Coordinates of C-alpha atoms in Angstrom, one line a residue:
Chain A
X1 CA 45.0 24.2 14.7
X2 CA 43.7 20.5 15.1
X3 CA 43.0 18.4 12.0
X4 CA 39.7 18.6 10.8
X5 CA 37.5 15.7 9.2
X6 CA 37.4 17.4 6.1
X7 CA 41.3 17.4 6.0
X8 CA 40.7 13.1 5.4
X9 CA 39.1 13.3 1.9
X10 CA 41.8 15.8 1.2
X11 CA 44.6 14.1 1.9
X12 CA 43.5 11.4 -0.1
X13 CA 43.2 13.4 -3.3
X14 CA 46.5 14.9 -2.8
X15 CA 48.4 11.5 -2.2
X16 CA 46.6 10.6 -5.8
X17 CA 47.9 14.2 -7.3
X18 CA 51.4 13.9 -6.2
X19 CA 51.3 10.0 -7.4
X20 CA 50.5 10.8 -10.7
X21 CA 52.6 13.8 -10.5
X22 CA 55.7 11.4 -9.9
X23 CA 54.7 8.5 -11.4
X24 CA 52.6 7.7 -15.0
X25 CA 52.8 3.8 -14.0
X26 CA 49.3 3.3 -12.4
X27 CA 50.7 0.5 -9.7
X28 CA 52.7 2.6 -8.5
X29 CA 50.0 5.0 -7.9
X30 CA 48.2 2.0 -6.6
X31 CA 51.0 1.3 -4.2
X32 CA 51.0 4.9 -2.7
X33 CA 47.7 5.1 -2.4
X34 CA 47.4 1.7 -0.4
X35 CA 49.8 3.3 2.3
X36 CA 48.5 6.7 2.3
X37 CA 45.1 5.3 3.5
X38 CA 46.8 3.8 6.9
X39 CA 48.7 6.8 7.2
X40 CA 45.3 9.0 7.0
X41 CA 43.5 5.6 9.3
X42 CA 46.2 6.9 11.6
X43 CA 46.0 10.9 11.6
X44 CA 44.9 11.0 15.2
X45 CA 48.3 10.4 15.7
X46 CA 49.6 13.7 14.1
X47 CA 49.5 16.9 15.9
X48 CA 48.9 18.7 12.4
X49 CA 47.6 18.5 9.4
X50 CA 51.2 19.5 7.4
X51 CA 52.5 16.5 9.1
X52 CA 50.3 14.0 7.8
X53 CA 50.9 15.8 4.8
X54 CA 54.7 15.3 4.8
X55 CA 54.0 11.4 5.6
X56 CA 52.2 11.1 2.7
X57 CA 54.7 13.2 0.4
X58 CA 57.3 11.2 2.0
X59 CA 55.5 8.1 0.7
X60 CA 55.0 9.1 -3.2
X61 CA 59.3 10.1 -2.4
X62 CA 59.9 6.3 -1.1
X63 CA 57.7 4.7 -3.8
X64 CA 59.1 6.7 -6.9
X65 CA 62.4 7.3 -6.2
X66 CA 61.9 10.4 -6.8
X67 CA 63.7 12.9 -4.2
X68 CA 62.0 15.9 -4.9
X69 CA 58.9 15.3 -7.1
X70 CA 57.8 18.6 -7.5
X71 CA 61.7 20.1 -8.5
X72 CA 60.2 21.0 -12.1
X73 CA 57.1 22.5 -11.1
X74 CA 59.1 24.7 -8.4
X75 CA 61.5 26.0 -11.5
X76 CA 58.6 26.7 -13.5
X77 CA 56.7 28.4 -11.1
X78 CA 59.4 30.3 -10.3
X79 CA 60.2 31.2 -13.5
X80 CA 56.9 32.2 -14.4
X81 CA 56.8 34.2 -11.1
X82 CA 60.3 36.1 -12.3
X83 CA 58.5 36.8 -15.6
X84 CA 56.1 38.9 -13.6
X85 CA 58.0 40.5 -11.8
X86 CA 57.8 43.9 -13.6
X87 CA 54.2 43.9 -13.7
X88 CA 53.8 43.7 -9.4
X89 CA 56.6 46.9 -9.6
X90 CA 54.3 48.5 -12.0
X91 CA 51.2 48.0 -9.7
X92 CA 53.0 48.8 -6.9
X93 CA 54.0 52.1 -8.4
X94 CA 50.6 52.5 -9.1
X95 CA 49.3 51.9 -5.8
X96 CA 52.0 54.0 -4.0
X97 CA 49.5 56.1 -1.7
X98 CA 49.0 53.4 0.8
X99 CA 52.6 51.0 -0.4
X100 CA 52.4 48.8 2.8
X101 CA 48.8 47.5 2.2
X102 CA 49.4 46.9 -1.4
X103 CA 53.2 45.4 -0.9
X104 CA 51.6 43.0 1.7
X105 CA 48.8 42.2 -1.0
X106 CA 51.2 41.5 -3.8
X107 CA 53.3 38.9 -1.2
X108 CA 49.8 37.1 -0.3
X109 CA 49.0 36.8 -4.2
X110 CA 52.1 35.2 -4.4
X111 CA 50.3 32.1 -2.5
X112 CA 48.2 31.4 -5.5
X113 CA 51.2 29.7 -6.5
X114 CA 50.3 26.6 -5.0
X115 CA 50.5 23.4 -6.6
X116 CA 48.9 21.7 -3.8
X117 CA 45.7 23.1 -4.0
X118 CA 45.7 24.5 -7.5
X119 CA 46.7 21.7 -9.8
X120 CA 48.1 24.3 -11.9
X121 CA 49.6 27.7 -12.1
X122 CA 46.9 30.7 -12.3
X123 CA 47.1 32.3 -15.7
X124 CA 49.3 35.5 -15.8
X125 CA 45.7 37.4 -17.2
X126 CA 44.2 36.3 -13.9
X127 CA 46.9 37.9 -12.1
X128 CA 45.6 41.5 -12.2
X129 CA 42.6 40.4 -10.7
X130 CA 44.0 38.8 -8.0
X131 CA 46.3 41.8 -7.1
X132 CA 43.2 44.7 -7.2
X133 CA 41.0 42.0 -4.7
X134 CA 41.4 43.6 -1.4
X135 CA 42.3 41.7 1.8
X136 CA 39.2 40.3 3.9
X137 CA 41.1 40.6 6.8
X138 CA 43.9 43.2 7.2
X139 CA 45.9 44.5 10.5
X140 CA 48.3 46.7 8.1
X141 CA 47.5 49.3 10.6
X142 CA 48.8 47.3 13.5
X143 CA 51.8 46.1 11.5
X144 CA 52.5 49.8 10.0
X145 CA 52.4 50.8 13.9
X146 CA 55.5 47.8 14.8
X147 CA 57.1 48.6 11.6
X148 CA 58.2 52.0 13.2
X149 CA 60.2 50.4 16.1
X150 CA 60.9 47.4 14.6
X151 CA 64.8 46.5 13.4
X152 CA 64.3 42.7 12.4
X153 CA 61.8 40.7 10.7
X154 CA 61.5 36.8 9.8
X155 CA 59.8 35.7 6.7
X156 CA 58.4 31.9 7.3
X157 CA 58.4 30.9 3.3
X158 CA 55.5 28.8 1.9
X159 CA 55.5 27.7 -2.0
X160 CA 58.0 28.1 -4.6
X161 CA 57.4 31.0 -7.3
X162 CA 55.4 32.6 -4.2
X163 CA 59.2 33.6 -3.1
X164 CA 59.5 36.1 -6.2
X165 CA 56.8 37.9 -5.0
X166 CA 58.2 37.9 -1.8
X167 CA 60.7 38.9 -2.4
X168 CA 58.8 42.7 -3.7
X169 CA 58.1 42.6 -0.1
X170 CA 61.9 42.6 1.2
X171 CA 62.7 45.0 -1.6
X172 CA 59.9 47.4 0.1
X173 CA 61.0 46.7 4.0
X174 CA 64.7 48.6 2.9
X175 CA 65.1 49.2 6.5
X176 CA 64.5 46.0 8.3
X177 CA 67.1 43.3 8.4
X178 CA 65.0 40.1 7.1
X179 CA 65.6 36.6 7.8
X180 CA 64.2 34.0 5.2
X181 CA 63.2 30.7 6.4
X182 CA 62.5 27.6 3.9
X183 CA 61.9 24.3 4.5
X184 CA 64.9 22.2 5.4
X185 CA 64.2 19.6 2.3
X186 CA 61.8 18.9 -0.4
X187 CA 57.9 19.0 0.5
X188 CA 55.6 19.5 -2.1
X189 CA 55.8 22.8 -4.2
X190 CA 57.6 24.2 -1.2
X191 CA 60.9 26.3 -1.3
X192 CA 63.8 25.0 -0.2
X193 CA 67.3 26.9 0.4
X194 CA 67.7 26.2 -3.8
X195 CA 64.5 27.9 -5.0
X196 CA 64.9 30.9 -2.5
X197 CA 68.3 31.6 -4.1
X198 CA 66.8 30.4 -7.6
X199 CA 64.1 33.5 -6.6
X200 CA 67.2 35.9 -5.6
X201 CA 66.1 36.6 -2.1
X202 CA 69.3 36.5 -1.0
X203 CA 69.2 40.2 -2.3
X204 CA 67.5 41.2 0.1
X205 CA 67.2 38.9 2.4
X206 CA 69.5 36.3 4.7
X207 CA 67.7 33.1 4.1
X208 CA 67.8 30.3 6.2
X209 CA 66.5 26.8 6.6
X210 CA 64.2 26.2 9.4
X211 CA 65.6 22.7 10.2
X212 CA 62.1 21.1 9.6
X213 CA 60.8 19.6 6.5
X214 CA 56.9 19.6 6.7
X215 CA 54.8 21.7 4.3
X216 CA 54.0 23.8 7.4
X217 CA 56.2 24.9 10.4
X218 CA 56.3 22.3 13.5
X219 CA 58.2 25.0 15.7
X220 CA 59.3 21.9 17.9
X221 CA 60.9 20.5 15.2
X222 CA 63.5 23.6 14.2
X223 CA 66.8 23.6 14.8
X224 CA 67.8 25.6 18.0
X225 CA 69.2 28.2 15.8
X226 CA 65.8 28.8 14.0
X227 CA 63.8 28.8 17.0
X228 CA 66.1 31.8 18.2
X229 CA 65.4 33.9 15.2
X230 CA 61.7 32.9 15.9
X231 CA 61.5 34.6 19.4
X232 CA 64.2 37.3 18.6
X233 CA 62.7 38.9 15.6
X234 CA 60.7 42.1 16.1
X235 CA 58.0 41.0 13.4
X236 CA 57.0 37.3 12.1
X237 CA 55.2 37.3 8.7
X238 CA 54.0 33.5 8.3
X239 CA 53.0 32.8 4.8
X240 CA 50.4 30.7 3.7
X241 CA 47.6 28.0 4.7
X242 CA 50.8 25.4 6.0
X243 CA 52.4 27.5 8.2
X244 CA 48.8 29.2 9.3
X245 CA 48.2 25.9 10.7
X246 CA 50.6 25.3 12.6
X247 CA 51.2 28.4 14.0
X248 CA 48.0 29.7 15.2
X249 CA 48.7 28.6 19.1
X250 CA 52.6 29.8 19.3
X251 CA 53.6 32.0 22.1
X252 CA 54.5 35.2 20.4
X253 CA 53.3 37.5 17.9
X254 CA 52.7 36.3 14.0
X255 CA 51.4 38.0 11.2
X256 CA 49.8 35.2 9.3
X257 CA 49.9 36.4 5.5
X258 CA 47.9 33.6 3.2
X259 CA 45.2 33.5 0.2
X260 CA 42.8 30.9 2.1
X261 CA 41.7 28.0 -0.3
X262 CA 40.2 25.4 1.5
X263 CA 37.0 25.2 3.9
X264 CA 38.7 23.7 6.9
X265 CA 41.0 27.4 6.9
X266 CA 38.5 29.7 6.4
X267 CA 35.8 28.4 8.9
X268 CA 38.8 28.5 11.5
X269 CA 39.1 32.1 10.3
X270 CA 35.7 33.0 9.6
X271 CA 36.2 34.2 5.7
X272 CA 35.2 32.9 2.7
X273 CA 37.2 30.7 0.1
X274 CA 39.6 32.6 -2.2
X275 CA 39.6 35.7 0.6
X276 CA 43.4 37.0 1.1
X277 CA 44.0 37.7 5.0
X278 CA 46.9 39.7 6.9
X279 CA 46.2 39.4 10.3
X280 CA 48.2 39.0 14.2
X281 CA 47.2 35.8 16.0
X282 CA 47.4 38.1 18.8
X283 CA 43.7 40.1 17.3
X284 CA 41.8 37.4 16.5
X285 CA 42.4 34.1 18.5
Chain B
X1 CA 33.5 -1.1 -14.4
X2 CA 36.5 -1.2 -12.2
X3 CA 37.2 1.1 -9.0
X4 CA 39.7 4.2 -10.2
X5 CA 41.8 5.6 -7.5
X6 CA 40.0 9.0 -8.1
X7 CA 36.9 7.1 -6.1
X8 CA 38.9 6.8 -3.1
X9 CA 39.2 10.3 -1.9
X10 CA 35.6 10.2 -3.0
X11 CA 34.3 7.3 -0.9
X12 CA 35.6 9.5 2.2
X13 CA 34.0 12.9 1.3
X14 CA 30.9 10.8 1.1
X15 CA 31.9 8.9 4.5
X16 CA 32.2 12.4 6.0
X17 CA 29.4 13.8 4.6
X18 CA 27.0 10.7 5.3
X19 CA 28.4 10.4 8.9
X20 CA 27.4 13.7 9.5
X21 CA 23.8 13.4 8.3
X22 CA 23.5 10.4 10.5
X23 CA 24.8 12.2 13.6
X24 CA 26.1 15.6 15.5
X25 CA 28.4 14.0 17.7
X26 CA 31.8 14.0 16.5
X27 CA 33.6 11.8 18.1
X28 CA 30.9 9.2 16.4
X29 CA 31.8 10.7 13.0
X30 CA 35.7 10.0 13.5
X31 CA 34.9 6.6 14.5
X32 CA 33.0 6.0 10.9
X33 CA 35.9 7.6 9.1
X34 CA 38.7 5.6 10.9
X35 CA 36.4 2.5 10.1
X36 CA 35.7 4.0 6.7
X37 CA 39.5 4.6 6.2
X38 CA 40.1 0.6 6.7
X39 CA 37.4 -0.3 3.9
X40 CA 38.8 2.1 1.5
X41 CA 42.2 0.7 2.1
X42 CA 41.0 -2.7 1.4
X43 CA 39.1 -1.4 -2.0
X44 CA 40.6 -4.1 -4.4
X45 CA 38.7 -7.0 -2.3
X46 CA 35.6 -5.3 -4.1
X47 CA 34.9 -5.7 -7.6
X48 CA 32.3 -2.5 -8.2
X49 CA 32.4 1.4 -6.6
X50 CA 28.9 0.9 -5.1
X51 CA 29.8 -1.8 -3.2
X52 CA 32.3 -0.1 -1.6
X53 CA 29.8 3.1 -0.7
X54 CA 27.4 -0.1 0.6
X55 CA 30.2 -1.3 2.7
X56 CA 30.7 2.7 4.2
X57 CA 27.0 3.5 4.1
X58 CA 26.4 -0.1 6.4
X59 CA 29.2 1.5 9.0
X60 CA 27.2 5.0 9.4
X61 CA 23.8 2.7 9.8
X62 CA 26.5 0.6 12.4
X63 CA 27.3 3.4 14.5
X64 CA 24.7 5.4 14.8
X65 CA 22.1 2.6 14.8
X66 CA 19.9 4.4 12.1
X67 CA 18.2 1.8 9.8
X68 CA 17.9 4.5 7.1
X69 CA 19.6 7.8 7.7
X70 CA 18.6 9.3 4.3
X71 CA 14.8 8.2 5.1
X72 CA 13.5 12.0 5.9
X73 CA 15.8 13.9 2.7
X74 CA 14.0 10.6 0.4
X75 CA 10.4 11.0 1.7
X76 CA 11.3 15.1 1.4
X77 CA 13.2 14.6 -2.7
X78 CA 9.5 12.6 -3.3
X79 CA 7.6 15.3 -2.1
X80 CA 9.6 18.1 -3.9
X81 CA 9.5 15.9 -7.2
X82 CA 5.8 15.4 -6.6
X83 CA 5.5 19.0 -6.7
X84 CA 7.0 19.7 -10.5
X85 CA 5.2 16.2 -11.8
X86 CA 2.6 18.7 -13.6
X87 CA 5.5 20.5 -15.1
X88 CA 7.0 17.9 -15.9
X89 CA 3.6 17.1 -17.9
X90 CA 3.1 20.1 -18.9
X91 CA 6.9 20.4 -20.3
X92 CA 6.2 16.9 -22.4
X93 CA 2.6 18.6 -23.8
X94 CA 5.2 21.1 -25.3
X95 CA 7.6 18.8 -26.5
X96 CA 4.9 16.2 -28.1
X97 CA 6.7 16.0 -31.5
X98 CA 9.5 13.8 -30.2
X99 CA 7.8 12.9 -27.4
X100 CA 9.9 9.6 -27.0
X101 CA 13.0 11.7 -26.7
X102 CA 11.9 14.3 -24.2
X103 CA 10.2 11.8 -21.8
X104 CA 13.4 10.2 -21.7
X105 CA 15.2 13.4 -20.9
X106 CA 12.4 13.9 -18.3
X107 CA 13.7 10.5 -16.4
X108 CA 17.3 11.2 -16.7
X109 CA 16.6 14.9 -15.1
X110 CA 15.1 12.7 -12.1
X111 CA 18.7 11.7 -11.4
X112 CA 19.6 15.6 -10.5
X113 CA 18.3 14.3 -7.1
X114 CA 20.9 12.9 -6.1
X115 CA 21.8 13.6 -2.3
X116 CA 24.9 11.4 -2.7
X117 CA 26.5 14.2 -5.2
X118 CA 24.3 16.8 -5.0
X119 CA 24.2 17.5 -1.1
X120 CA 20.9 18.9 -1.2
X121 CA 18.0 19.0 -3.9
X122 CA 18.3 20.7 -7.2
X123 CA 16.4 24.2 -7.2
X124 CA 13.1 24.1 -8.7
X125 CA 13.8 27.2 -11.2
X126 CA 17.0 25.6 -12.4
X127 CA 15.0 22.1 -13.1
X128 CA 13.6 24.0 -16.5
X129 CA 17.1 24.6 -17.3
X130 CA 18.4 20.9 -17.0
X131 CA 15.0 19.9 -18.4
X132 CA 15.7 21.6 -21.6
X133 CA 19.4 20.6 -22.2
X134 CA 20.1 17.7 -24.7
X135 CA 21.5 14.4 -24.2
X136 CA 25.0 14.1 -25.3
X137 CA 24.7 10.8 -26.4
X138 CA 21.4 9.5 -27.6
X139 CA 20.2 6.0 -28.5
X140 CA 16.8 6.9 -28.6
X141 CA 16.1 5.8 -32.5
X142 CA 17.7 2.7 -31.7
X143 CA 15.6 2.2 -28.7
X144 CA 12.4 3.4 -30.4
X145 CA 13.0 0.7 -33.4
X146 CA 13.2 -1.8 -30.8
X147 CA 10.0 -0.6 -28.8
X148 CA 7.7 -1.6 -32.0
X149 CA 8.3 -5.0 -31.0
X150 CA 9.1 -4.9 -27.6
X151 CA 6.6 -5.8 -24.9
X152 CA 8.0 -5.6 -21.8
X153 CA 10.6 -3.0 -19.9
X154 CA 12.6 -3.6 -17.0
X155 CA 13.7 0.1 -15.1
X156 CA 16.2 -0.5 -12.6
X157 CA 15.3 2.5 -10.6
X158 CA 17.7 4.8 -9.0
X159 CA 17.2 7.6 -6.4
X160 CA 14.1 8.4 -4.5
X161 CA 12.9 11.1 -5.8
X162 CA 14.0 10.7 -9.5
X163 CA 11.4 7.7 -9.3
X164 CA 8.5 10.1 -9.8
X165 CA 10.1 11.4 -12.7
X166 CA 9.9 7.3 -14.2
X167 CA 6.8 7.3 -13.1
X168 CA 6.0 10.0 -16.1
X169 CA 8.6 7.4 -18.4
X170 CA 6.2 4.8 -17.5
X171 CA 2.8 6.6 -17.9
X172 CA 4.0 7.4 -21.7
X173 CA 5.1 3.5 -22.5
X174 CA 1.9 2.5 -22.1
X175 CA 1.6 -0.6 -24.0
X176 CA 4.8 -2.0 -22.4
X177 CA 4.6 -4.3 -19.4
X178 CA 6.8 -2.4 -17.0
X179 CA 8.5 -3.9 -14.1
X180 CA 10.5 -1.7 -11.5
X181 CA 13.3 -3.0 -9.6
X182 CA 14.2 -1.3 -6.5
X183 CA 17.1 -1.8 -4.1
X184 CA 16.0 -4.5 -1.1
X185 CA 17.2 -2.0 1.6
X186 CA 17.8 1.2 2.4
X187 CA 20.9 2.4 1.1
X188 CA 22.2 5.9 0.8
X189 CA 19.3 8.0 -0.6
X190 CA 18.3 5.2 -3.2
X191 CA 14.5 3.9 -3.6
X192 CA 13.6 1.0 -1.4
X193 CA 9.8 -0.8 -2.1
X194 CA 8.7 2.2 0.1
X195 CA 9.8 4.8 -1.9
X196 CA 8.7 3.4 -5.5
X197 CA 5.1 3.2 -3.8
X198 CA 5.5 6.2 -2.3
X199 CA 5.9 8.0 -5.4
X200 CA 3.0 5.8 -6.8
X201 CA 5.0 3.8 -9.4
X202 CA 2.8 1.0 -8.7
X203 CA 0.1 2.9 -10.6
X204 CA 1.7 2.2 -14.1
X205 CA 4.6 -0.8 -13.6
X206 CA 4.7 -3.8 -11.3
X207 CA 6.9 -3.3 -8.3
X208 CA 10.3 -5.4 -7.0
X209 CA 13.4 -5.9 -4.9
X210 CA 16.4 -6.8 -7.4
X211 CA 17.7 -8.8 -4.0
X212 CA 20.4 -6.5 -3.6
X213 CA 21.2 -3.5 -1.5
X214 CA 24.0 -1.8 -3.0
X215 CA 23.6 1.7 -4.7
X216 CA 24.3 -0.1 -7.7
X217 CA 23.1 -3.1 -9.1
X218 CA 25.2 -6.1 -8.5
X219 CA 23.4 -9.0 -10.9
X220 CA 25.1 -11.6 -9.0
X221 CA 24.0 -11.0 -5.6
X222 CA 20.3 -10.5 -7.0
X223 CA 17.4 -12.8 -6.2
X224 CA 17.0 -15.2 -9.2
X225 CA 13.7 -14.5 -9.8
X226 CA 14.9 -10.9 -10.1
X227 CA 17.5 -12.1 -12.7
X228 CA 14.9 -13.9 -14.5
X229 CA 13.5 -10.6 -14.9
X230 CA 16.6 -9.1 -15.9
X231 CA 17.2 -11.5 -18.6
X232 CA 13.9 -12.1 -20.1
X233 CA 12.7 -8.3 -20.2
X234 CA 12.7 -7.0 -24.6
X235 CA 14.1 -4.0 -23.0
X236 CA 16.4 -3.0 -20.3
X237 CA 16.9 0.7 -19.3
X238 CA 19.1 1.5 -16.1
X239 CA 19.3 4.8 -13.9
X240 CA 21.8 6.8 -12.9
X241 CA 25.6 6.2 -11.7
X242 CA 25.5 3.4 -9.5
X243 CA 23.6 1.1 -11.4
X244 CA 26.0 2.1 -14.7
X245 CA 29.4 1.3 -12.5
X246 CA 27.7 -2.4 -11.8
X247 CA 26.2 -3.0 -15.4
X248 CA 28.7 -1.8 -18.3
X249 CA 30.1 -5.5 -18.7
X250 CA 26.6 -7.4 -18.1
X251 CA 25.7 -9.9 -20.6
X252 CA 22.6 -8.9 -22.5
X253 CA 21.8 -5.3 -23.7
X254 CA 21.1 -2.2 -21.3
X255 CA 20.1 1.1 -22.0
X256 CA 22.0 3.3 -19.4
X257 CA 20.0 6.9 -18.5
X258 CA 21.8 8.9 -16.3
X259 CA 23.5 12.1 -16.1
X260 CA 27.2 12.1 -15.5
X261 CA 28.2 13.9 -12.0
X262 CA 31.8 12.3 -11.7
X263 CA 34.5 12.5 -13.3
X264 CA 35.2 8.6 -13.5
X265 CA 31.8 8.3 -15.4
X266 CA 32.7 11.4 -17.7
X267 CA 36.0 9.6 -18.9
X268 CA 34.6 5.8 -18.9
X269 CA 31.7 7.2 -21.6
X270 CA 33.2 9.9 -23.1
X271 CA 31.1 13.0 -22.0
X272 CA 31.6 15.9 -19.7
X273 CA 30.4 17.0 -16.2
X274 CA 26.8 17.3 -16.2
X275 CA 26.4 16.0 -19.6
X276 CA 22.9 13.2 -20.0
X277 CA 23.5 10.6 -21.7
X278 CA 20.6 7.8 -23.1
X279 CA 22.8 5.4 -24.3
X280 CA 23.1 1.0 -25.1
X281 CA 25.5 -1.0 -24.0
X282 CA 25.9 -2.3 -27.3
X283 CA 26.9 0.7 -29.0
X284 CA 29.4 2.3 -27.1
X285 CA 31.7 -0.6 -25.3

């Protein structure tokens, strides 16, 4: 999908987060902020909105030194995600009448784990709340209906912490042989190849990098390698609001899987914020 | 008070948001927001926040070659307020014990209507609500000690709209000399000469242009008979945001009424979101 108007403002108040994320001195701050503007001046140059994204991510990076910004929040998140853990087996066992509906609904909770948008991660108490809150949007049906034929399926990663409860989903697939693609290097609260292992999806799953390093998946970017796995896996589950964008126009089936928390993503889907969606590009484009 | 970078992403949303009130072609709103993009790059050549909003305010007028795009939502906010002037009345009748301190809640409740933040005009039924809520701070002994003496006022007027809630401040001083400063052009949804006389201040204070047209006071591009004014007035109170951002360091004392919308204001005075606040210069710097 095309960058919106509304993504301008945005941008701007997330190249101010992730400066004061990275850095306490305020010229700094200034600094990144100064270049983030004629990056954002210059957005009609950027086919999507996770690459502008990346540009200015790349910037706070260059500014601060700092290789990966976000490496302590991704731990965190991840450990707090791991802690957990128990309770989204419990509620899945509880919820065992219609598993695929509910394991799909604890992998898009995961995405509340997003530093990007959030700030901060959701209190544990909020959790439960967020699990029981049904899907807007759901094509479980359609997906139950692959899932019978289907030998392979690729997981396009999102956020870090998000990967634990991804993981429930691989754990609940036991018969498909999933690939598990990251981001090739830090972006944001995004996992990499270290916080998918750090979430122990290699359990379960083969994980892989994707050869691109914006905070959603430029398809033309990947590594030849990736884009194979991309065309020759029976399912595609793309997580989260990154990815969703751009993704939307690709030339084979995807089941976008996301929490969406901004207006830009759910007029383009027609929900409403906070509304969790499962749905096949191929229903509702 | 100086420009924080938190006013950046904000002075975008308010690009976006003005360019679209000014026009429904979009390619006319990405123009003003890659123009708007270059002025908020270039926000330490500016000393104050409003002149910055004048500067993206003056590009909307630019390219859509509207004198005064807020013209129809000011006449409309002066209509609407005209409509709850006998409650407001009727609300000081109950409150006649402090009298003083209510009529200068009454005022600062004006600012609720406040396109610029607000979007779109305060519901009536909540107006009871905000009517009835304290200030957080309150210099309103302070002020009343020197109102035995005092014998003339200067208002630096704010928002149409909010003006015919001054109107009632002015109809209860009434053995003060009341002058009304306006801005000298239309900017954003702030009163102009038109507006004040619209909402028939001239009944009970003498109308004038302060000289300048930024949606905030900016003493040194004001008229010198307006800063005559300014200086030789017994009392000072200014309204709302704008006028606050261009008058904290001014040289002489000012009673700031407002109610703080932004988080910049909140942490420059101390308060939270939402919060009123009555309060001099002289106490609290």
């Amino acid at each position: 999908m095309k960058i919106e108007l509304d993504c301008l403002p945005c941008f701007l108040r997330q190249a101010l987060e992730a400066s004061r994320l990275a850095s306490a001195d305020e010229s700094v701050q200034r600094r990144i902020l100064k270049d983030a503007v004629t990056i954002i001046g210059d957005y009609d140059s950027y086919a999507y909105a996770p690459e502008v994204g990346r540009a200015i991510h790349n910037l706070v990076k260059q500014h601060t030194g700092l290789s990966d910004p976000y490496r302590e929040l991704k731990q965190r998140n991840i450990e707090l995600a791991k802690q957990v853990y128990p309770d989204l087996k419990h509620f899945l066992f509880h919820h065992r009448e219609d598993w695929l509906y509910w394991t799909l609904k604890v992998a898009a909770t995961g995405n509340v784990l997003d530093a990007a948008i959030y700030g901060e991660v959701q209190e544990r108490e909020l959790l439960r709340t967020e699990l029981e809150r049904k899907f807007a949007i759901c094509d479980s049906v359609e997906f139950a209906k692959k899932l019978q034929t289907a030998k392979t399926l690729l997981i396009i990663g999102d956020n870090a912490g998000e990967t634990v409860f991804d993981r429930v989903l691989a754990e609940q697939l036991l018969n498909l042989e999933i690939v598990y693609a990251v981001r090739s290097g830090p972006i944001i609260n995004d996992t990499t190849i270290d916080e998918a292992y750090l979430s122990e999806l290699d359990r379960h799953a083969r994980i892989i990098s994707s050869g691109c390093d914006a905070p959603g998946l430029v398809l033309s970017e990947c590594k030849e390698d990736f884009q194979e796995e991309f065309y020759r896996a029976d399912l595609v589950i793309s997580k989260g609001q990154g990815n969703y964008e751009t993704l939307t126009e690709v030339d084979r089936e995807v089941f976008f899987l996301l929490k969406a928390k901004c207006p830009v993503i759910t007029e383009d889907i027609g929900v409403t914020m906070g509304d969790y969606v499962f749905m096949s590009n191929k229903n509702h484009r």
